[in-house]
Amino acid sequence: MKRLVLASGNKDKIKELRETLEPLGIKLLSTYDYPELEEVVEDQETLEGNALKKARYTARHTNLPSVSDDTGLEVDALDGAPGVYSARYAGKEATYRDNLQKLLNELESVPEENRTARFRTVVAFVDGDQEKTFEGVCEGTILTEPKGEGGFGYDPVFRPQNHKQTFAELSPEAKNKISHRGKAIEKFVKWLGAKK
Ligand code: IMP
């Protein structure tokens, strides 16, 4: 395999995966190379369903192997919410800030020891009839107020296990090493390297 399409227009995701795949001799394309691709509606009930839906659509329309990812934050005190609905927790047009604020409101009366949560990412790879998924999980705790300026989404309130800082206080490199997405991508890239 020489070329692979990432079913995403997120520049950070593209850059990160491109740098990882370059040593394997794989050129990573993205939705920027296929402006005719439509945005895939993430309406499935699982992360795996959404990730596969995006990768299938992209593979079918580009005739190339495709990869995509979907992530959710699962909070134990909220029975796993927002989970697959993390991007639109506070509504369809919600900003990262709206979602984060809703999460803090929902957890207002929950004590620290019960604020356990995890980020989960599913990476899906589709090449013709071949389909494979890879999962990465990062355990942690939801703080009572945001800390740090880096990252995105729920990063300012998520403190990964065995760390003193939130994801938003860690450098991008430090976050990638322990993050849900970093782990899922690592599994995928290892598998891809062995497959070649
Ligand atoms: P996506 O699957 O990467 O689009 O992620 C779905 C939603 O989960 C995003 O809109 C963010 O709210 C949240 N999210 C995903 N990854 C992260 C992360 O690494 N840190 C914080 N929030 C994230």
mmCIF file of C-alpha atoms and ligand atoms in Angstrom:
data_model
loop_
_atom_site.group_PDB
_atom_site.id
_atom_site.type_symbol
_atom_site.label_atom_id
_atom_site.label_comp_id
_atom_site.label_asym_id
_atom_site.label_seq_id
_atom_site.Cartn_x
_atom_site.Cartn_y
_atom_site.Cartn_z
ATOM 1 C CA MET A 1 0.000 0.000 0.000
ATOM 2 C CA LYS A 2 1.444 3.357 -1.022
ATOM 3 C CA ARG A 3 -1.418 5.727 -0.382
ATOM 4 C CA LEU A 4 -3.988 5.971 2.374
ATOM 5 C CA VAL A 5 -6.802 8.509 2.814
ATOM 6 C CA LEU A 6 -7.656 9.917 6.229
ATOM 7 C CA ALA A 7 -11.395 10.616 6.339
ATOM 8 C CA SER A 8 -10.876 13.918 8.140
ATOM 9 C CA GLY A 9 -10.188 17.579 7.516
ATOM 10 C CA ASN A 10 -8.673 18.105 10.973
ATOM 11 C CA LYS A 11 -5.198 19.542 10.311
ATOM 12 C CA ASP A 12 -3.736 18.329 13.623
ATOM 13 C CA LYS A 13 -4.891 14.765 12.996
ATOM 14 C CA ILE A 14 -3.567 14.850 9.425
ATOM 15 C CA LYS A 15 -0.149 16.164 10.470
ATOM 16 C CA GLU A 16 0.227 13.691 13.315
ATOM 17 C CA LEU A 17 -0.700 10.624 11.268
ATOM 18 C CA ARG A 18 1.297 11.793 8.236
ATOM 19 C CA GLU A 19 4.471 12.016 10.307
ATOM 20 C CA THR A 20 3.872 8.530 11.713
ATOM 21 C CA LEU A 21 3.222 6.952 8.312
ATOM 22 C CA GLU A 22 6.042 8.615 6.388
ATOM 23 C CA PRO A 23 8.735 6.233 7.716
ATOM 24 C CA LEU A 24 6.604 3.337 6.446
ATOM 25 C CA GLY A 25 6.662 4.838 2.935
ATOM 26 C CA ILE A 26 2.943 5.586 3.019
ATOM 27 C CA LYS A 27 1.604 8.863 1.657
ATOM 28 C CA LEU A 28 -1.335 10.142 3.662
ATOM 29 C CA LEU A 29 -4.044 11.962 1.740
ATOM 30 C CA SER A 30 -7.022 13.638 3.377
ATOM 31 C CA THR A 31 -10.397 15.146 2.553
ATOM 32 C CA TYR A 32 -8.460 18.244 1.329
ATOM 33 C CA ASP A 33 -7.293 16.117 -1.620
ATOM 34 C CA TYR A 34 -10.925 15.165 -2.371
ATOM 35 C CA PRO A 35 -13.007 18.347 -2.019
ATOM 36 C CA GLU A 36 -15.940 16.562 -3.665
ATOM 37 C CA LEU A 37 -16.336 14.271 -0.638
ATOM 38 C CA GLU A 38 -19.374 15.104 1.421
ATOM 39 C CA GLU A 39 -19.316 15.404 5.197
ATOM 40 C CA VAL A 40 -20.356 12.074 6.689
ATOM 41 C CA VAL A 41 -23.059 12.437 9.338
ATOM 42 C CA GLU A 42 -21.897 10.777 12.570
ATOM 43 C CA ASP A 43 -25.295 9.337 13.495
ATOM 44 C CA GLN A 44 -24.367 5.821 14.604
ATOM 45 C CA GLU A 45 -24.860 4.584 18.155
ATOM 46 C CA THR A 46 -21.275 3.484 18.659
ATOM 47 C CA LEU A 47 -17.814 4.967 18.059
ATOM 48 C CA GLU A 48 -17.025 1.941 15.920
ATOM 49 C CA GLY A 49 -20.160 2.517 13.831
ATOM 50 C CA ASN A 50 -19.253 6.150 13.151
ATOM 51 C CA ALA A 51 -15.589 5.400 12.421
ATOM 52 C CA LEU A 52 -16.499 2.587 10.008
ATOM 53 C CA LYS A 53 -19.170 4.714 8.322
ATOM 54 C CA LYS A 54 -16.625 7.479 7.559
ATOM 55 C CA ALA A 55 -13.879 5.088 6.414
ATOM 56 C CA ARG A 56 -16.285 3.058 4.217
ATOM 57 C CA TYR A 57 -17.636 6.166 2.496
ATOM 58 C CA THR A 58 -14.144 7.545 1.867
ATOM 59 C CA ALA A 59 -12.756 4.212 0.640
ATOM 60 C CA ARG A 60 -15.672 3.746 -1.736
ATOM 61 C CA HIS A 61 -15.368 7.232 -3.211
ATOM 62 C CA THR A 62 -11.585 7.382 -3.524
ATOM 63 C CA ASN A 63 -10.938 3.736 -4.403
ATOM 64 C CA LEU A 64 -8.091 3.848 -1.917
ATOM 65 C CA PRO A 65 -7.602 2.341 1.539
ATOM 66 C CA SER A 66 -9.076 4.748 4.083
ATOM 67 C CA VAL A 67 -8.836 5.349 7.787
ATOM 68 C CA SER A 68 -10.918 7.372 10.225
ATOM 69 C CA ASP A 69 -11.426 7.795 13.951
ATOM 70 C CA ASP A 70 -14.164 8.607 16.403
ATOM 71 C CA THR A 71 -13.716 9.555 20.056
ATOM 72 C CA GLY A 72 -15.956 9.793 23.096
ATOM 73 C CA LEU A 73 -15.590 10.763 26.736
ATOM 74 C CA GLU A 74 -17.258 8.259 29.097
ATOM 75 C CA VAL A 75 -18.037 9.552 32.589
ATOM 76 C CA ASP A 76 -18.889 6.853 35.143
ATOM 77 C CA ALA A 77 -21.152 9.070 37.293
ATOM 78 C CA LEU A 78 -23.180 9.815 34.131
ATOM 79 C CA ASP A 79 -23.506 6.153 33.117
ATOM 80 C CA GLY A 80 -20.999 6.578 30.295
ATOM 81 C CA ALA A 81 -22.334 9.886 28.903
ATOM 82 C CA PRO A 82 -21.552 11.894 26.829
ATOM 83 C CA GLY A 83 -19.839 8.934 25.068
ATOM 84 C CA VAL A 84 -20.578 8.772 21.362
ATOM 85 C CA TYR A 85 -22.459 12.106 21.699
ATOM 86 C CA SER A 86 -19.400 14.008 23.039
ATOM 87 C CA ALA A 87 -19.237 16.471 20.130
ATOM 88 C CA ARG A 88 -22.865 17.569 20.556
ATOM 89 C CA TYR A 89 -23.440 17.053 24.286
ATOM 90 C CA ALA A 90 -24.869 20.556 24.812
ATOM 91 C CA GLY A 91 -26.757 20.566 21.499
ATOM 92 C CA LYS A 92 -26.237 20.347 17.750
ATOM 93 C CA GLU A 93 -24.385 23.660 17.424
ATOM 94 C CA ALA A 94 -22.566 23.397 20.756
ATOM 95 C CA THR A 95 -19.009 24.726 21.075
ATOM 96 C CA TYR A 96 -16.258 22.930 23.014
ATOM 97 C CA ARG A 97 -16.875 25.441 25.804
ATOM 98 C CA ASP A 98 -20.650 24.736 25.914
ATOM 99 C CA ASN A 99 -20.021 20.989 26.145
ATOM 100 C CA LEU A 100 -17.415 21.382 28.863
ATOM 101 C CA GLN A 101 -19.687 23.659 30.884
ATOM 102 C CA LYS A 102 -22.594 21.235 30.587
ATOM 103 C CA LEU A 103 -20.342 18.434 31.835
ATOM 104 C CA LEU A 104 -19.267 20.480 34.865
ATOM 105 C CA ASN A 105 -22.900 21.366 35.629
ATOM 106 C CA GLU A 106 -24.004 17.727 35.430
ATOM 107 C CA LEU A 107 -21.204 16.734 37.817
ATOM 108 C CA GLU A 108 -21.657 19.633 40.221
ATOM 109 C CA SER A 109 -22.706 17.504 43.207
ATOM 110 C CA VAL A 110 -20.407 14.560 42.422
ATOM 111 C CA PRO A 111 -17.417 14.210 44.782
ATOM 112 C CA GLU A 112 -13.867 13.840 43.473
ATOM 113 C CA GLU A 113 -13.593 10.097 44.088
ATOM 114 C CA ASN A 114 -16.628 9.470 41.871
ATOM 115 C CA ARG A 115 -15.514 11.655 38.952
ATOM 116 C CA THR A 116 -13.714 8.866 37.099
ATOM 117 C CA ALA A 117 -13.876 8.905 33.288
ATOM 118 C CA ARG A 118 -12.111 7.717 30.191
ATOM 119 C CA PHE A 119 -11.549 8.848 26.638
ATOM 120 C CA ARG A 120 -12.068 6.098 24.093
ATOM 121 C CA THR A 121 -11.041 6.248 20.427
ATOM 122 C CA VAL A 122 -11.866 3.795 17.690
ATOM 123 C CA VAL A 123 -9.773 3.930 14.527
ATOM 124 C CA ALA A 124 -11.324 2.175 11.520
ATOM 125 C CA PHE A 125 -9.442 0.993 8.448
ATOM 126 C CA VAL A 126 -11.273 0.017 5.254
ATOM 127 C CA ASP A 127 -9.649 -1.373 2.095
ATOM 128 C CA GLY A 128 -12.221 -2.806 -0.322
ATOM 129 C CA ASP A 129 -13.829 -5.687 1.586
ATOM 130 C CA GLN A 130 -11.257 -5.648 4.354
ATOM 131 C CA GLU A 131 -12.308 -3.847 7.536
ATOM 132 C CA LYS A 132 -10.429 -3.582 10.809
ATOM 133 C CA THR A 133 -10.831 -1.471 13.953
ATOM 134 C CA PHE A 134 -8.375 -0.493 16.708
ATOM 135 C CA GLU A 135 -9.238 0.880 20.138
ATOM 136 C CA GLY A 136 -7.339 3.164 22.491
ATOM 137 C CA VAL A 137 -8.413 4.117 26.016
ATOM 138 C CA CYS A 138 -7.092 6.715 28.464
ATOM 139 C CA GLU A 139 -8.390 6.605 32.052
ATOM 140 C CA GLY A 140 -8.637 9.733 34.188
ATOM 141 C CA THR A 141 -10.702 12.105 36.330
ATOM 142 C CA ILE A 142 -12.942 15.103 35.613
ATOM 143 C CA LEU A 143 -11.865 18.179 37.580
ATOM 144 C CA THR A 144 -14.292 20.738 39.029
ATOM 145 C CA GLU A 145 -12.887 23.610 36.950
ATOM 146 C CA PRO A 146 -10.888 24.006 33.713
ATOM 147 C CA LYS A 147 -7.079 24.143 33.889
ATOM 148 C CA GLY A 148 -4.634 24.838 31.053
ATOM 149 C CA GLU A 149 -4.751 26.461 27.639
ATOM 150 C CA GLY A 150 -3.631 23.663 25.307
ATOM 151 C CA GLY A 151 -5.490 20.859 23.577
ATOM 152 C CA PHE A 152 -9.168 21.087 22.690
ATOM 153 C CA GLY A 153 -12.586 19.782 23.650
ATOM 154 C CA TYR A 154 -12.748 18.451 27.202
ATOM 155 C CA ASP A 155 -8.943 18.620 27.697
ATOM 156 C CA PRO A 156 -8.987 21.400 30.360
ATOM 157 C CA VAL A 157 -11.096 19.283 32.746
ATOM 158 C CA PHE A 158 -9.560 15.850 32.068
ATOM 159 C CA ARG A 159 -6.656 14.756 34.232
ATOM 160 C CA PRO A 160 -5.176 11.468 33.034
ATOM 161 C CA GLN A 161 -4.451 8.777 35.627
ATOM 162 C CA ASN A 162 -1.047 9.056 37.338
ATOM 163 C CA HIS A 163 -0.618 12.664 36.175
ATOM 164 C CA LYS A 164 -0.902 15.953 38.042
ATOM 165 C CA GLN A 165 -1.703 18.030 34.966
ATOM 166 C CA THR A 166 -4.752 18.093 32.720
ATOM 167 C CA PHE A 167 -4.496 17.221 29.022
ATOM 168 C CA ALA A 168 -4.668 20.989 28.379
ATOM 169 C CA GLU A 169 -1.572 21.556 30.532
ATOM 170 C CA LEU A 170 0.514 18.812 28.896
ATOM 171 C CA SER A 171 2.512 19.443 25.704
ATOM 172 C CA PRO A 172 0.989 17.939 22.532
ATOM 173 C CA GLU A 173 3.810 15.347 22.490
ATOM 174 C CA ALA A 174 3.216 14.356 26.128
ATOM 175 C CA LYS A 175 -0.530 14.083 25.494
ATOM 176 C CA ASN A 176 -0.084 11.976 22.333
ATOM 177 C CA LYS A 177 2.095 9.467 24.173
ATOM 178 C CA ILE A 178 -0.620 8.562 26.671
ATOM 179 C CA SER A 179 -3.806 9.577 24.895
ATOM 180 C CA HIS A 180 -6.683 7.396 23.680
ATOM 181 C CA ARG A 181 -6.087 8.523 20.087
ATOM 182 C CA GLY A 182 -2.316 8.070 20.356
ATOM 183 C CA LYS A 183 -2.792 4.494 21.580
ATOM 184 C CA ALA A 184 -5.360 3.581 18.910
ATOM 185 C CA ILE A 185 -3.156 5.039 16.170
ATOM 186 C CA GLU A 186 -0.103 3.235 17.543
ATOM 187 C CA LYS A 187 -1.956 -0.102 17.318
ATOM 188 C CA PHE A 188 -3.100 0.702 13.784
ATOM 189 C CA VAL A 189 0.351 1.759 12.575
ATOM 190 C CA LYS A 190 1.987 -1.351 14.106
ATOM 191 C CA TRP A 191 -0.544 -3.555 12.337
ATOM 192 C CA LEU A 192 -0.040 -1.662 9.059
ATOM 193 C CA GLY A 193 3.742 -1.992 9.364
ATOM 194 C CA ALA A 194 3.485 -5.753 9.943
ATOM 195 C CA LYS A 195 1.036 -6.149 7.052
ATOM 196 C CA LYS A 196 3.335 -4.547 4.456
HETATM 197 P P1 IMP B 1 -13.821 13.338 17.294
HETATM 198 O O1 IMP B 1 -14.296 11.952 17.130
HETATM 199 O O2 IMP B 1 -12.335 13.428 17.300
HETATM 200 O O3 IMP B 1 -14.477 14.281 16.374
HETATM 201 O O4 IMP B 1 -14.242 13.757 18.762
HETATM 202 C C1 IMP B 1 -15.576 13.914 19.194
HETATM 203 C C2 IMP B 1 -15.627 14.894 20.342
HETATM 204 O O5 IMP B 1 -14.942 14.328 21.469
HETATM 205 C C3 IMP B 1 -14.933 16.221 20.065
HETATM 206 O O6 IMP B 1 -15.827 17.144 19.552
HETATM 207 C C4 IMP B 1 -14.436 16.630 21.430
HETATM 208 O O7 IMP B 1 -15.454 17.278 22.131
HETATM 209 C C5 IMP B 1 -14.165 15.309 22.115
HETATM 210 N N1 IMP B 1 -12.736 14.909 22.014
HETATM 211 C C6 IMP B 1 -12.188 14.054 21.115
HETATM 212 N N2 IMP B 1 -10.889 13.888 21.332
HETATM 213 C C7 IMP B 1 -10.593 14.663 22.400
HETATM 214 C C8 IMP B 1 -9.375 14.915 23.102
HETATM 215 O O8 IMP B 1 -8.300 14.395 22.793
HETATM 216 N N3 IMP B 1 -9.481 15.766 24.137
HETATM 217 C C9 IMP B 1 -10.632 16.367 24.515
HETATM 218 N N4 IMP B 1 -11.767 16.189 23.880
HETATM 219 C C10 IMP B 1 -11.766 15.328 22.835
#
